[in-house]
Every structure is written in structure tokens, then in C-alpha cells.
PDB file of C-alpha atoms in Angstrom:
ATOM      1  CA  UNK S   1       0.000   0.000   0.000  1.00  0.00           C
ATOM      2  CA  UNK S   2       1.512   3.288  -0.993  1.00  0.00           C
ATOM      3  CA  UNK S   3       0.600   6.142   1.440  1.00  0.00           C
ATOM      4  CA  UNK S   4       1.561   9.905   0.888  1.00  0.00           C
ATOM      5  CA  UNK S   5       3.190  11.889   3.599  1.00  0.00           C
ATOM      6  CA  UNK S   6       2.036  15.181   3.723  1.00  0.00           C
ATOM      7  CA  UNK S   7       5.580  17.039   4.259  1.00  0.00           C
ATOM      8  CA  UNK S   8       8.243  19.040   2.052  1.00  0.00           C
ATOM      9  CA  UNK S   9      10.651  18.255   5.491  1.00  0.00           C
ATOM     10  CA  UNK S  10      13.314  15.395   4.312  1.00  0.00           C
ATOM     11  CA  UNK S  11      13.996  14.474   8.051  1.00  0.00           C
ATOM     12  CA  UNK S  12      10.613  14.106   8.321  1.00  0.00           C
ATOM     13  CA  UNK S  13       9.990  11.689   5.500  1.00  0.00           C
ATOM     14  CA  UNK S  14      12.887   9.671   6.490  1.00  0.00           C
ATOM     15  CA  UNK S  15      12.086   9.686   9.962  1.00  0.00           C
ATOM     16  CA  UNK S  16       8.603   8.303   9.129  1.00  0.00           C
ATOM     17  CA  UNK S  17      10.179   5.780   6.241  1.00  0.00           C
ATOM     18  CA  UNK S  18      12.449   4.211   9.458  1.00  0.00           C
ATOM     19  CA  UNK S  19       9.603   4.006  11.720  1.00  0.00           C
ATOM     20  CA  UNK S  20       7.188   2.441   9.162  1.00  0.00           C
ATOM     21  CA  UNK S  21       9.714  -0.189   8.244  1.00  0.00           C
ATOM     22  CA  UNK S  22      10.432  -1.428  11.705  1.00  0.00           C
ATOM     23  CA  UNK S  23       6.311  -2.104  11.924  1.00  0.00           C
ATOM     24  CA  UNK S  24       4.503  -2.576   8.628  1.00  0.00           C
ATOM     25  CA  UNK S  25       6.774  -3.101   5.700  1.00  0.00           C
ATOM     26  CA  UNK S  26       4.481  -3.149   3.259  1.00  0.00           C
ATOM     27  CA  UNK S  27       3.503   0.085   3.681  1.00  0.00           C
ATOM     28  CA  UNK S  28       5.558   2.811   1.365  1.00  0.00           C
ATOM     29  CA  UNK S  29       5.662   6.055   2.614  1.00  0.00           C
ATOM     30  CA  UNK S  30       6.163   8.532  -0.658  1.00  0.00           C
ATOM     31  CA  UNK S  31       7.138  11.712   0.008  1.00  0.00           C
ATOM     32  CA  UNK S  32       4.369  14.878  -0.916  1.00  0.00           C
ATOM     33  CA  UNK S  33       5.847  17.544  -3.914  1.00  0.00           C
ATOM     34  CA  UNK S  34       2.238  19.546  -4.023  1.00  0.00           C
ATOM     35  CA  UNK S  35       1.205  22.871  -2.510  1.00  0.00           C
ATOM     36  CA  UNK S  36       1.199  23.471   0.945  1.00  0.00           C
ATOM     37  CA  UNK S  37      -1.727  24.604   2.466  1.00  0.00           C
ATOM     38  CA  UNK S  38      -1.330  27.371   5.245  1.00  0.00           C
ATOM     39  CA  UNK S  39      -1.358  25.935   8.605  1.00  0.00           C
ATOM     40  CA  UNK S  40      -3.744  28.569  10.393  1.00  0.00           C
ATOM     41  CA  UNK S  41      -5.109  25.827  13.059  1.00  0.00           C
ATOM     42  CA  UNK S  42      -4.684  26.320  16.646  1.00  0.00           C
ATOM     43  CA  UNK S  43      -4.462  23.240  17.493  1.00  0.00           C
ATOM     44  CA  UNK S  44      -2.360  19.773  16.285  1.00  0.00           C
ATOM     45  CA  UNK S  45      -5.111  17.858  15.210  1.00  0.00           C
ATOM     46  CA  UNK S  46      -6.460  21.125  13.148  1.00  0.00           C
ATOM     47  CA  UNK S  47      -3.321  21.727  11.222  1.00  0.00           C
ATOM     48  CA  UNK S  48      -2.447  17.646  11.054  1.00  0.00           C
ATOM     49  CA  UNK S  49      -5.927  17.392   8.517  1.00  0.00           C
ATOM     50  CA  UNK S  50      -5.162  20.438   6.590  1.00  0.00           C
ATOM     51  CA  UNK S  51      -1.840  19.077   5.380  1.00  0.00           C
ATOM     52  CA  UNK S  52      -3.459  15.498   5.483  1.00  0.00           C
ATOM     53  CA  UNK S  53      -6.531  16.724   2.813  1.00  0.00           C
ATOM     54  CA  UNK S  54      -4.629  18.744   0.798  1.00  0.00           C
ATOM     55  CA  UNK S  55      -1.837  15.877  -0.060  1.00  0.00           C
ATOM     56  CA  UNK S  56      -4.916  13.065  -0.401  1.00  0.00           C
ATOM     57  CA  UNK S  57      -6.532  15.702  -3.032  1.00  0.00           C
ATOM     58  CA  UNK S  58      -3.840  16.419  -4.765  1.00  0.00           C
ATOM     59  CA  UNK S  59      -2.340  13.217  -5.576  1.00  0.00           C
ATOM     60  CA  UNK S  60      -5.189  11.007  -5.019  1.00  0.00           C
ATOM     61  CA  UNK S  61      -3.513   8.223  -2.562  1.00  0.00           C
ATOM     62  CA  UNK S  62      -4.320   7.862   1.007  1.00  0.00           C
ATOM     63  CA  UNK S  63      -2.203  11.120   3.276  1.00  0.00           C
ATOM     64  CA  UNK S  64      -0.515  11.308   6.502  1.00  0.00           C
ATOM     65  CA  UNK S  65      -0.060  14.468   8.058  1.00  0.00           C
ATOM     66  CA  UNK S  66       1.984  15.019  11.140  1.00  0.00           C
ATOM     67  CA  UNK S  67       1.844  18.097  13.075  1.00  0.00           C
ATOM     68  CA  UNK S  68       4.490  17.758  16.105  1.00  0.00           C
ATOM     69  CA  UNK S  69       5.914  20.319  18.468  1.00  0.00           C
ATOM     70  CA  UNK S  70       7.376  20.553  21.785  1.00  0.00           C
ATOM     71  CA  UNK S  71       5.130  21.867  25.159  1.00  0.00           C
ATOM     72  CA  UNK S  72       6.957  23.042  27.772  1.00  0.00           C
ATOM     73  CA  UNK S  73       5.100  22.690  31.005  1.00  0.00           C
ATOM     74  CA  UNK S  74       6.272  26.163  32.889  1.00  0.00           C
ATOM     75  CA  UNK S  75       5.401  28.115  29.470  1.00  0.00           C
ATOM     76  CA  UNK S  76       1.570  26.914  29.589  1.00  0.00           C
ATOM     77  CA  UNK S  77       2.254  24.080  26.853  1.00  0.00           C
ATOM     78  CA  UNK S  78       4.302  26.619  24.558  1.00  0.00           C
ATOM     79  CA  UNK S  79       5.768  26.687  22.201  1.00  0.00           C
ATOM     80  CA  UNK S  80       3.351  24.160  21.404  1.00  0.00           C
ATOM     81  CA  UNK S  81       1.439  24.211  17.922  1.00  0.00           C
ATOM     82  CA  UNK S  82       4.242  27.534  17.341  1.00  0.00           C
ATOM     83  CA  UNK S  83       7.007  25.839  17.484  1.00  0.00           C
ATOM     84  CA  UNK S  84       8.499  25.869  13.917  1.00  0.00           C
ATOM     85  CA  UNK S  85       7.766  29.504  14.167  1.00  0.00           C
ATOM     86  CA  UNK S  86       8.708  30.161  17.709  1.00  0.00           C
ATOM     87  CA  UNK S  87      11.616  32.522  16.543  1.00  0.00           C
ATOM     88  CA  UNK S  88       9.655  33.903  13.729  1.00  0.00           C
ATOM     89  CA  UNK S  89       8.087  32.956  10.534  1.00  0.00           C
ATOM     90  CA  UNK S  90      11.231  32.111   8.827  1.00  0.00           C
ATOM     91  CA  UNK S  91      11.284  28.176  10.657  1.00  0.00           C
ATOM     92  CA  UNK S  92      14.475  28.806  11.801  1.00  0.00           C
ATOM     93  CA  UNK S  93      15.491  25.448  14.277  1.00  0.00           C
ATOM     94  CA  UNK S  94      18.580  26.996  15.314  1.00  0.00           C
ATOM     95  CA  UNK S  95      16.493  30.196  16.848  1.00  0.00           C
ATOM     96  CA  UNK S  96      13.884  28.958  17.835  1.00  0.00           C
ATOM     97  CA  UNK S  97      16.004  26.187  20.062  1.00  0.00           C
ATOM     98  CA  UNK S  98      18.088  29.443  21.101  1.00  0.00           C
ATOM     99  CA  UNK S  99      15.016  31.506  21.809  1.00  0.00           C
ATOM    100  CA  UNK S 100      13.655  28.791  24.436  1.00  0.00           C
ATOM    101  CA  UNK S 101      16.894  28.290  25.680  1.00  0.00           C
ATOM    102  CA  UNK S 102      17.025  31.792  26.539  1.00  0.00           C
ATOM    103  CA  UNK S 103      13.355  31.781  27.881  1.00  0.00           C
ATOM    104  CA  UNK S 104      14.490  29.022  30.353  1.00  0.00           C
ATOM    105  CA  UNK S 105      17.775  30.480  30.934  1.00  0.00           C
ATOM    106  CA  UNK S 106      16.606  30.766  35.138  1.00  0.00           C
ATOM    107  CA  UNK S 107      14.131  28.407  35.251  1.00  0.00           C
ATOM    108  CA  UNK S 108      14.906  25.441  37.794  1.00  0.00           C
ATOM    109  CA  UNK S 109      15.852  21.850  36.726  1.00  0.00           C
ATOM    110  CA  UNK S 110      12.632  20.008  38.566  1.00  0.00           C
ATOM    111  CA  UNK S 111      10.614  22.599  36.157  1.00  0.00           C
ATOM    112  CA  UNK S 112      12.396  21.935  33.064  1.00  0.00           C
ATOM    113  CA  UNK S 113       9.573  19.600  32.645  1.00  0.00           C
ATOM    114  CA  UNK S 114       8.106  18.910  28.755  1.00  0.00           C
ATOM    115  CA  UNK S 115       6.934  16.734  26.503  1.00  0.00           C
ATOM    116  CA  UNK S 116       6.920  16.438  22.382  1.00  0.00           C
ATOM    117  CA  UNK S 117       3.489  16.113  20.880  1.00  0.00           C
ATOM    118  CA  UNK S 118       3.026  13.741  17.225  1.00  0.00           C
ATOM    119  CA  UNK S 119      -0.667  14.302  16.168  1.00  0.00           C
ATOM    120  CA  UNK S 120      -0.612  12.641  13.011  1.00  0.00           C
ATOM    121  CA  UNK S 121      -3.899  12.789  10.651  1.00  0.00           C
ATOM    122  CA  UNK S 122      -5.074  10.001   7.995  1.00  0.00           C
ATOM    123  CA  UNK S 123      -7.451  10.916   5.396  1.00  0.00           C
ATOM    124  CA  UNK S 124      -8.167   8.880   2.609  1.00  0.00           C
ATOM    125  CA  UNK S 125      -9.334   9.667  -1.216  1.00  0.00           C
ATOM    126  CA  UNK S 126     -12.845   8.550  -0.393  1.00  0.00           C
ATOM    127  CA  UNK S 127     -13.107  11.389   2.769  1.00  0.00           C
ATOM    128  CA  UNK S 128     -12.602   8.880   5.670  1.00  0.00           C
ATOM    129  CA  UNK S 129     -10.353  11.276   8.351  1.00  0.00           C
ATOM    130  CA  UNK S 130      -8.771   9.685  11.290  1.00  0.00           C
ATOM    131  CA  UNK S 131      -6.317  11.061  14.003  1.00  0.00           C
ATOM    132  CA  UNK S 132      -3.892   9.563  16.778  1.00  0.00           C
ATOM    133  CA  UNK S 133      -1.737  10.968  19.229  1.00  0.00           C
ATOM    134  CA  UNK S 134       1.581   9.992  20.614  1.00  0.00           C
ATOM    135  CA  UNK S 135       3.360  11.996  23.492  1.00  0.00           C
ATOM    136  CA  UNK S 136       6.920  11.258  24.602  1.00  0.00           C
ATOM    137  CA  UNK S 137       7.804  12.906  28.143  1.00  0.00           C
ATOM    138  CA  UNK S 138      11.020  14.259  29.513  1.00  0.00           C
ATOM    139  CA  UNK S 139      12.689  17.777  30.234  1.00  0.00           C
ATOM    140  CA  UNK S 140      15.029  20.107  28.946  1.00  0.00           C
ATOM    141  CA  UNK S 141      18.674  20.314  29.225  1.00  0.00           C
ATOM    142  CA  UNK S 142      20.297  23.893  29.868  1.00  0.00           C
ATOM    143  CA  UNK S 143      22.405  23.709  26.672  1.00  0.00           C
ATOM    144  CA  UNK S 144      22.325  21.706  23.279  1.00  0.00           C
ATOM    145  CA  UNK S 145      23.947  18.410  23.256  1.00  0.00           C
ATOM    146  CA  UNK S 146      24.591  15.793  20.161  1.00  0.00           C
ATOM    147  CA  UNK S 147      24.340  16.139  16.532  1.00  0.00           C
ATOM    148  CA  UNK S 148      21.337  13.907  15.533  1.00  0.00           C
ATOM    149  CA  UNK S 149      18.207  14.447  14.941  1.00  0.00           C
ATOM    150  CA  UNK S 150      16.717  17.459  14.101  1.00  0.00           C
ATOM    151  CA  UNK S 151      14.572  20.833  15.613  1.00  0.00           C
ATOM    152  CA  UNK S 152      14.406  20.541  19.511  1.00  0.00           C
ATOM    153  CA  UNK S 153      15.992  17.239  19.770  1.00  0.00           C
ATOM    154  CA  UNK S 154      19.452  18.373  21.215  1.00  0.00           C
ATOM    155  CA  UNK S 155      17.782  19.907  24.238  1.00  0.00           C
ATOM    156  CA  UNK S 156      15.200  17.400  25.042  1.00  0.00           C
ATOM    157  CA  UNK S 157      16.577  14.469  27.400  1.00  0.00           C
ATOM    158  CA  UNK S 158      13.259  11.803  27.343  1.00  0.00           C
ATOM    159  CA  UNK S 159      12.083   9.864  30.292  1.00  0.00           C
ATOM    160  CA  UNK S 160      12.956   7.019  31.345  1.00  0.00           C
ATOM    161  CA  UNK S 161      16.941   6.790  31.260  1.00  0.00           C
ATOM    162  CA  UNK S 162      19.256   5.545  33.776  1.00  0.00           C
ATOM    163  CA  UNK S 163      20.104   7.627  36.555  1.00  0.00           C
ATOM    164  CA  UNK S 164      24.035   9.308  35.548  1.00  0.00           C
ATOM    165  CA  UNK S 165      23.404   8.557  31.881  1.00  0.00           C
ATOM    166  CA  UNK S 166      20.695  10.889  30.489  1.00  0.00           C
ATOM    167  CA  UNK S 167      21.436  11.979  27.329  1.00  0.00           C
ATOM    168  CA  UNK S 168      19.567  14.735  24.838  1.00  0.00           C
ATOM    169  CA  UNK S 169      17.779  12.878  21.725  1.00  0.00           C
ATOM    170  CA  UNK S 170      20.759  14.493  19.722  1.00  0.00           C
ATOM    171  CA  UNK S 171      22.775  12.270  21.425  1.00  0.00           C
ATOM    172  CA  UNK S 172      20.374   8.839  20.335  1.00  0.00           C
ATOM    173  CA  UNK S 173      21.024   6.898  17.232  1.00  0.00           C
ATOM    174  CA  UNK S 174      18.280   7.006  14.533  1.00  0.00           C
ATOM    175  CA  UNK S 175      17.229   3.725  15.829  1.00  0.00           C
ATOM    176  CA  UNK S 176      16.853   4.383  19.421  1.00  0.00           C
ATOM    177  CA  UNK S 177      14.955   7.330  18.589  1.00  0.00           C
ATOM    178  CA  UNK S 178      12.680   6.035  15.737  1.00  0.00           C
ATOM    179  CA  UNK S 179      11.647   3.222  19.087  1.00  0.00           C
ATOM    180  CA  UNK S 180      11.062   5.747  21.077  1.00  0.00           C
ATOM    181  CA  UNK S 181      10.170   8.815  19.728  1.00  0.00           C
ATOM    182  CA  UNK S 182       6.641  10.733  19.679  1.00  0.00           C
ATOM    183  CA  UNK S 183       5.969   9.908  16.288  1.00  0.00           C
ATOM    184  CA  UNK S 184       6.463   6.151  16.661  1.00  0.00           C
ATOM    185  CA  UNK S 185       3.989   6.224  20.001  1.00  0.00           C
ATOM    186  CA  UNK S 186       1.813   7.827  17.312  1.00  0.00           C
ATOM    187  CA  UNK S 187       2.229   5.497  14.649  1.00  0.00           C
ATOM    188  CA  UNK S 188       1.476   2.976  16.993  1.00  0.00           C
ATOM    189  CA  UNK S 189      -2.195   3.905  17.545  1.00  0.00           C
ATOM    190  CA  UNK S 190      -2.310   4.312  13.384  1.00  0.00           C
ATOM    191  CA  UNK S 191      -1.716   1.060  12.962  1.00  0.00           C
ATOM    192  CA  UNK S 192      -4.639  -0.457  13.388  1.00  0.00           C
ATOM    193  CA  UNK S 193      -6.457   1.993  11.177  1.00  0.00           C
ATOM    194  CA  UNK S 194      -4.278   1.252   8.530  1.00  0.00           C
ATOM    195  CA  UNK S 195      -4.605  -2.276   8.808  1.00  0.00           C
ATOM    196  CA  UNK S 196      -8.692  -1.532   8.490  1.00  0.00           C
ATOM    197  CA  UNK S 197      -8.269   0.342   5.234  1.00  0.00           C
TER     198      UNK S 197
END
């Protein structure tokens, strides 16, 4: 079954393509070269089935959309839905990792407290709509640490490690991440779905 992911971001698409081979092989994830529509949701879910339509209308094959971001407990759940844009409208991930960095700069450890949110949206040609969630909690480090993955990942250090050896999602491999990560806790919950179609 060949699914469309709604998404012009390579890391993204690969990220997906990694995750989706590790559960349901026979599943190709193609990567989306139409229009993007504007994402003027407030919410994850909102913007998740704008991306998710558009890409199943304009190629005619069954869309995922994921709309992701980090939510930083002391900020109120911000940056939230903003958080490719948290520096400004040019997506900058270098400024807008700088920019809560900055924010943070005085806030105490035991409130460093966050989580990254994967709402990921499945429409199909024939109008059937369908959306999971998948949350992976942790907190933030006070300064950027590894060179993988992409966006926030350098600052966020996940749940769940031994005590002495935390380490930053920049610091994972692919695969530990793709096991762990908000978007596979997502896919998870999709699978069934997809198994239905």
C-alpha cells in the first residue's frame, strides 16, 4: 500500500520511512511535492488534517499528516502548535532552540519539565479522516547536546533513562529514537487503522 506523507521536510519523510519499516513493511511512505496549504489551526489535530486533505486531493492516494511540536510545562504548553515559528516565521530550528533556551535560561531543573506532541492525521481519497496521538515525556537540558536528529531534539533528554546517563535525543542513534520517539507512540495507535483500510 503506498501512502503519501504530507511534508516538504526530508527528516521528516525519512524519519517516518524508518519508523514504518520497523512495523509494517508493506507500507511505502512517498514523500508529498504539491502545494502546501497554510497551517492557520490552533491546534495539532487542526493543522495535522489540513496538510493530510490537501496531499490526499492532490495526488489522489491515502495522506498522513503530522503536526508535532514541543510543550513546555512552565510556558503553559508553549511553544506548542508555534514551534516551527517560535523565533519567527522564517522556521528557523537553530532560533527557535536558542530563543527557548534563553526563555528558560533561570528556570529550575525540577521545572524543566516537557513533553513532544506527534498528532498525526489520515485521510483517505474517499473522505474517511482519522487522528492519533503519541506523546513522549522528559525535560530540557540547559544547553544543546549531540548532533542527531533534528529541531528541539538536542535539548530534550526523554524519560525514562538511567540515573548518571541521560542523554539529549541528539545524542540517540536514529534507531533508538525512531523506538522511542513521539511519532512512533503515534504510529502505533495508526496502525490499526491502517490495517482496516
Amino acid at each position: 500500500m503506498k501512502v503519501v506523507l504530507a511534508t516538504h521536510n526530508p527528516h521528516k519523510v525519512a524519519e517516518f520511512q524508518q519508523i514504518v519499516a520497523q512495523t509494517r513493511p508493506d507500507l511505502e511512505i512517498v514523500a508529498y511535492d504539491g502545494p502546501e496549504p497554510v497551517e492557520d489551526g490552533v491546534t495539532f489535530a487542526d493543522n495535522a488534517l489540513l496538510k493530510a486533505r490537501a496531499a490526499s486531493a492532490h495526488t489522489g492516494l491515502t495522506a498522513l499528516a503530522d503536526d508535532s511540536g514541543i510543550c513546555v510545562d512552565v510556558l503553559g504548553g508553549s511553544p506548542g502548535v508555534f514551534s516551527a515559528y517560535w523565533a519567527g516565521q522564517r522556521k528557523d530550528a537553530a532560533a527557535n532552540l536558542a530563543l527557548l533556551l534563553d526563555q528558560l535560561h533561570d528556570v529550575a531543573d525540577p521545572h524543566r519539565t516537557a513533553h513532544f506532541n506527534s498528532t498525526i492525521a489520515l485521510v483517505t481519497p474517499e473522505g474517511q479522516e482519522h487522528v492519533v496521538v503519541g506523546n513522549w515525556p522528559g525535560r530540557l537540558a540547559r544547553a544543546a547536546s549531540g548532533g542527531g536528529g533534528f529541531g528541539y531534539d538536542p535539548i530534550f533528554i526523554p524519560d525514562g533513562q538511567d540515573e548518571g546517563a541521560e542523554r539529549t535525543v541528539g545524542d540517540f542513534t536514529a534507531e533508538e529514537k525512531q523506538a522511542q520517539s513521539h511519532r512512533a507512540r503515534a504510529f502505533t495507535e495508526l496502525v490499526p487503522l491502517l490495517e482496516r483500510l
